[in-house]
Amino acid sequence: MLTVVRKSLASLGLQLQLNLLARYKSTQDVKNALIILAPGAEEMEFTISADVLRRGKINVTVAGLNDCEPVKCSRSVVIVPDTSLEQALSHGNYDVVVLPGGLAGNKALMNSPAVGELLRCQDSNGGMIAAICAAPTALAKHGIGKGKSITSHPDMKPQLKDHYCYIDDADVVQDGNIITSRGPGTSFDFALKITEQLSGVKVAEEVAKAMLWTYKS
Amino acid sequence: MLTVVRKSLASLGLQLQLNLLARYKSTQDVKNALIILAPGAEEMEFTISADVLRRGKINVTVAGLNDCEPVKCSRSVVIVPDTSLEQALSHGNYDVVVLPGGLAGNKALMNSPAVGELLRCQDSNGGMIAAICAAPTALAKHGIGKGKSITSHPDMKPQLKDHYCYIDDADVVQDGNIITSRGPGTSFDFALKITEQLSGVKVAEEVAKAMLWTYKS
């Protein structure tokens, strides 16, 4: 009888260990994204990025650039961040840092020493950085990825073409750890490219299909 | 001399009256949109509608269904409404009432007697009603536009096909005062169709171009 109980307990213990291992592995597999929300950010570029990444099984933290107070975006949509950038950075590293565009929002990203430090740290660790619309000029300002292939909103090209290999004819450009895109109308493909990189092409395609979007990876 | 001064004053008065008239006309020409934001609304469908309409020179009021407290959307983006639905309705009529989708958000729209009353009033006045994704089922629930041509998220078709002329192969369907659309991936064309109806096709095309979107009106 005792032997049976011992065997059962041993079997239960092994199962428990396997469960814990699976859970640990599952936690390890979840990718983390940080989206920085600055006053004047383009709300469609922000919302599409946050929503699509969450649909794509990525753990998204929305960090207010200045604090965790509600942020008024470029067309007056007011969004409440999950936390402040300062607090978000104390919680560890992120697999991707996402910068939405919007003229005023981007100016704030350009003028932020904390964003500069974060981007340089992310880049030197080989972490992914994704910027859309006006935000690739924040990469230039903070000295990120110079010489790489990028795109942006066409109005930003003059500020970028001397520092990067500027691509005119693609909605989304990836060069190593840097993903860039053009504007609100290319936001779905931008967010799906990030999803593809972190969760795989199959997940990206499933997310696109549920949204009634055709994703050309 | 006195005659000259009198003439100048008369001329100045006339100019002032003309300026006031132009300003009054301009105010009269501004169209008003009401977007109802319910807990669990699809945040991309909401944000794209609000942003695109504002780019299209339409005065947008974002009304929280229950109150004016921040609203948690379907993928946890938190948005602060401009006002509550109750307050918004006390401010007069709207040229269009917009219903974003999202399963939980749509359920709340379906269960709201205030939304039902508003939609029936809007419809009987010939005012425009626009619903996307799951939200056309709220139109059905409140008895709006039965028999008309509509579309929706494909998952909602079974709830709609017996009451409407259901269109499978169009991203946006307009039948008189009712505009419907399919999901997040069709939100740009949905919002641009509303913009086209209220501000004209030229404005809609300009808005689309600035967003790097190709609008097929």
PDB file of N, CA and C in Angstrom, chain B residues 65-106:
ATOM      1  N   LEU B  65     -21.086  55.750 -23.068  1.00  0.00           N
ATOM      2  CA  LEU B  65     -22.450  55.201 -23.001  1.00  0.00           C
ATOM      3  C   LEU B  65     -23.059  55.397 -21.617  1.00  0.00           C
ATOM      4  N   ASN B  66     -22.281  55.101 -20.579  1.00  0.00           N
ATOM      5  CA  ASN B  66     -22.838  55.115 -19.227  1.00  0.00           C
ATOM      6  C   ASN B  66     -22.619  56.427 -18.486  1.00  0.00           C
ATOM      7  N   ASP B  67     -21.417  57.015 -18.711  1.00  0.00           N
ATOM      8  CA  ASP B  67     -21.073  58.270 -18.034  1.00  0.00           C
ATOM      9  C   ASP B  67     -19.860  58.867 -18.740  1.00  0.00           C
ATOM     10  N   CYS B  68     -19.164  59.802 -18.093  1.00  0.00           N
ATOM     11  CA  CYS B  68     -17.993  60.389 -18.782  1.00  0.00           C
ATOM     12  C   CYS B  68     -16.678  59.874 -18.189  1.00  0.00           C
ATOM     13  N   GLU B  69     -16.742  58.764 -17.480  1.00  0.00           N
ATOM     14  CA  GLU B  69     -15.525  58.147 -16.933  1.00  0.00           C
ATOM     15  C   GLU B  69     -14.749  57.416 -18.042  1.00  0.00           C
ATOM     16  N   PRO B  70     -13.419  57.209 -17.838  1.00  0.00           N
ATOM     17  CA  PRO B  70     -12.624  56.476 -18.850  1.00  0.00           C
ATOM     18  C   PRO B  70     -13.234  55.115 -19.180  1.00  0.00           C
ATOM     19  N   VAL B  71     -13.154  54.736 -20.448  1.00  0.00           N
ATOM     20  CA  VAL B  71     -13.764  53.501 -20.951  1.00  0.00           C
ATOM     21  C   VAL B  71     -12.674  52.505 -21.345  1.00  0.00           C
ATOM     22  N   LYS B  72     -12.737  51.298 -20.783  1.00  0.00           N
ATOM     23  CA  LYS B  72     -11.779  50.248 -21.150  1.00  0.00           C
ATOM     24  C   LYS B  72     -12.304  49.525 -22.389  1.00  0.00           C
ATOM     25  N   CYS B  73     -11.521  49.555 -23.447  1.00  0.00           N
ATOM     26  CA  CYS B  73     -11.961  48.966 -24.713  1.00  0.00           C
ATOM     27  C   CYS B  73     -11.583  47.488 -24.793  1.00  0.00           C
ATOM     28  N   SER B  74     -11.882  46.872 -25.944  1.00  0.00           N
ATOM     29  CA  SER B  74     -11.793  45.414 -26.076  1.00  0.00           C
ATOM     30  C   SER B  74     -10.382  44.866 -25.889  1.00  0.00           C
ATOM     31  N   ARG B  75      -9.358  45.634 -26.264  1.00  0.00           N
ATOM     32  CA  ARG B  75      -7.966  45.185 -26.087  1.00  0.00           C
ATOM     33  C   ARG B  75      -7.255  46.066 -25.064  1.00  0.00           C
ATOM     34  N   SER B  76      -8.035  46.501 -24.066  1.00  0.00           N
ATOM     35  CA  SER B  76      -7.531  47.188 -22.867  1.00  0.00           C
ATOM     36  C   SER B  76      -6.949  48.573 -23.097  1.00  0.00           C
ATOM     37  N   VAL B  77      -7.167  49.172 -24.281  1.00  0.00           N
ATOM     38  CA  VAL B  77      -6.836  50.592 -24.437  1.00  0.00           C
ATOM     39  C   VAL B  77      -7.930  51.371 -23.707  1.00  0.00           C
ATOM     40  N   VAL B  78      -7.510  52.357 -22.867  1.00  0.00           N
ATOM     41  CA  VAL B  78      -8.461  53.113 -22.049  1.00  0.00           C
ATOM     42  C   VAL B  78      -8.622  54.519 -22.623  1.00  0.00           C
ATOM     43  N   ILE B  79      -9.863  54.873 -22.952  1.00  0.00           N
ATOM     44  CA  ILE B  79     -10.128  56.143 -23.626  1.00  0.00           C
ATOM     45  C   ILE B  79     -11.087  56.987 -22.790  1.00  0.00           C
ATOM     46  N   VAL B  80     -10.767  58.287 -22.691  1.00  0.00           N
ATOM     47  CA  VAL B  80     -11.614  59.207 -21.924  1.00  0.00           C
ATOM     48  C   VAL B  80     -12.603  59.880 -22.877  1.00  0.00           C
ATOM     49  N   PRO B  81     -13.922  59.685 -22.668  1.00  0.00           N
ATOM     50  CA  PRO B  81     -14.894  60.335 -23.559  1.00  0.00           C
ATOM     51  C   PRO B  81     -14.902  61.852 -23.337  1.00  0.00           C
ATOM     52  N   ASP B  82     -15.462  62.584 -24.310  1.00  0.00           N
ATOM     53  CA  ASP B  82     -15.600  64.038 -24.150  1.00  0.00           C
ATOM     54  C   ASP B  82     -16.697  64.355 -23.147  1.00  0.00           C
ATOM     55  N   THR B  83     -17.713  63.498 -23.122  1.00  0.00           N
ATOM     56  CA  THR B  83     -18.883  63.749 -22.292  1.00  0.00           C
ATOM     57  C   THR B  83     -19.666  62.443 -22.154  1.00  0.00           C
ATOM     58  N   SER B  84     -20.774  62.486 -21.425  1.00  0.00           N
ATOM     59  CA  SER B  84     -21.631  61.295 -21.343  1.00  0.00           C
ATOM     60  C   SER B  84     -22.682  61.361 -22.445  1.00  0.00           C
ATOM     61  N   LEU B  85     -23.278  60.214 -22.767  1.00  0.00           N
ATOM     62  CA  LEU B  85     -24.339  60.186 -23.784  1.00  0.00           C
ATOM     63  C   LEU B  85     -25.500  61.078 -23.362  1.00  0.00           C
ATOM     64  N   GLU B  86     -25.838  61.017 -22.079  1.00  0.00           N
ATOM     65  CA  GLU B  86     -26.955  61.825 -21.562  1.00  0.00           C
ATOM     66  C   GLU B  86     -26.703  63.312 -21.809  1.00  0.00           C
ATOM     67  N   GLN B  87     -25.483  63.770 -21.485  1.00  0.00           N
ATOM     68  CA  GLN B  87     -25.147  65.187 -21.687  1.00  0.00           C
ATOM     69  C   GLN B  87     -25.109  65.528 -23.164  1.00  0.00           C
ATOM     70  N   ALA B  88     -24.534  64.597 -23.964  1.00  0.00           N
ATOM     71  CA  ALA B  88     -24.404  64.859 -25.405  1.00  0.00           C
ATOM     72  C   ALA B  88     -25.781  65.049 -26.044  1.00  0.00           C
ATOM     73  N   LEU B  89     -26.768  64.290 -25.580  1.00  0.00           N
ATOM     74  CA  LEU B  89     -28.095  64.363 -26.190  1.00  0.00           C
ATOM     75  C   LEU B  89     -28.819  65.652 -25.818  1.00  0.00           C
ATOM     76  N   SER B  90     -28.399  66.245 -24.698  1.00  0.00           N
ATOM     77  CA  SER B  90     -29.038  67.508 -24.303  1.00  0.00           C
ATOM     78  C   SER B  90     -28.510  68.682 -25.121  1.00  0.00           C
ATOM     79  N   HIS B  91     -27.436  68.445 -25.882  1.00  0.00           N
ATOM     80  CA  HIS B  91     -26.824  69.528 -26.665  1.00  0.00           C
ATOM     81  C   HIS B  91     -27.380  69.635 -28.085  1.00  0.00           C
ATOM     82  N   GLY B  92     -28.376  68.837 -28.437  1.00  0.00           N
ATOM     83  CA  GLY B  92     -28.990  69.000 -29.759  1.00  0.00           C
ATOM     84  C   GLY B  92     -28.837  67.795 -30.646  1.00  0.00           C
ATOM     85  N   ASN B  93     -29.088  68.006 -31.931  1.00  0.00           N
ATOM     86  CA  ASN B  93     -29.082  66.914 -32.895  1.00  0.00           C
ATOM     87  C   ASN B  93     -27.708  66.723 -33.530  1.00  0.00           C
ATOM     88  N   TYR B  94     -27.515  65.567 -34.111  1.00  0.00           N
ATOM     89  CA  TYR B  94     -26.242  65.242 -34.771  1.00  0.00           C
ATOM     90  C   TYR B  94     -26.510  64.806 -36.205  1.00  0.00           C
ATOM     91  N   ASP B  95     -25.575  65.148 -37.089  1.00  0.00           N
ATOM     92  CA  ASP B  95     -25.734  64.762 -38.494  1.00  0.00           C
ATOM     93  C   ASP B  95     -25.498  63.273 -38.683  1.00  0.00           C
ATOM     94  N   VAL B  96     -24.678  62.699 -37.820  1.00  0.00           N
ATOM     95  CA  VAL B  96     -24.452  61.251 -37.880  1.00  0.00           C
ATOM     96  C   VAL B  96     -24.245  60.702 -36.470  1.00  0.00           C
ATOM     97  N   VAL B  97     -24.801  59.528 -36.224  1.00  0.00           N
ATOM     98  CA  VAL B  97     -24.518  58.786 -34.986  1.00  0.00           C
ATOM     99  C   VAL B  97     -23.689  57.571 -35.397  1.00  0.00           C
ATOM    100  N   VAL B  98     -22.493  57.422 -34.798  1.00  0.00           N
ATOM    101  CA  VAL B  98     -21.567  56.353 -35.177  1.00  0.00           C
ATOM    102  C   VAL B  98     -21.469  55.318 -34.055  1.00  0.00           C
ATOM    103  N   LEU B  99     -21.625  54.052 -34.424  1.00  0.00           N
ATOM    104  CA  LEU B  99     -21.516  52.953 -33.464  1.00  0.00           C
ATOM    105  C   LEU B  99     -20.315  52.075 -33.808  1.00  0.00           C
ATOM    106  N   PRO B 100     -19.220  52.143 -33.021  1.00  0.00           N
ATOM    107  CA  PRO B 100     -18.105  51.204 -33.231  1.00  0.00           C
ATOM    108  C   PRO B 100     -18.535  49.806 -32.804  1.00  0.00           C
ATOM    109  N   GLY B 101     -17.783  48.782 -33.253  1.00  0.00           N
ATOM    110  CA  GLY B 101     -18.094  47.408 -32.879  1.00  0.00           C
ATOM    111  C   GLY B 101     -17.382  46.987 -31.609  1.00  0.00           C
ATOM    112  N   GLY B 102     -17.002  45.696 -31.574  1.00  0.00           N
ATOM    113  CA  GLY B 102     -16.468  45.098 -30.337  1.00  0.00           C
ATOM    114  C   GLY B 102     -17.612  44.338 -29.693  1.00  0.00           C
ATOM    115  N   LEU B 103     -17.386  43.071 -29.369  1.00  0.00           N
ATOM    116  CA  LEU B 103     -18.503  42.234 -28.909  1.00  0.00           C
ATOM    117  C   LEU B 103     -19.184  42.767 -27.650  1.00  0.00           C
ATOM    118  N   ALA B 104     -18.371  43.066 -26.614  1.00  0.00           N
ATOM    119  CA  ALA B 104     -18.965  43.530 -25.355  1.00  0.00           C
ATOM    120  C   ALA B 104     -19.554  44.925 -25.521  1.00  0.00           C
ATOM    121  N   GLY B 105     -18.853  45.774 -26.285  1.00  0.00           N
ATOM    122  CA  GLY B 105     -19.354  47.127 -26.529  1.00  0.00           C
ATOM    123  C   GLY B 105     -20.694  47.081 -27.238  1.00  0.00           C
ATOM    124  N   ASN B 106     -20.789  46.206 -28.228  1.00  0.00           N
ATOM    125  CA  ASN B 106     -22.024  46.098 -28.996  1.00  0.00           C
ATOM    126  C   ASN B 106     -23.175  45.559 -28.145  1.00  0.00           C
TER     127      ASN B 106
END
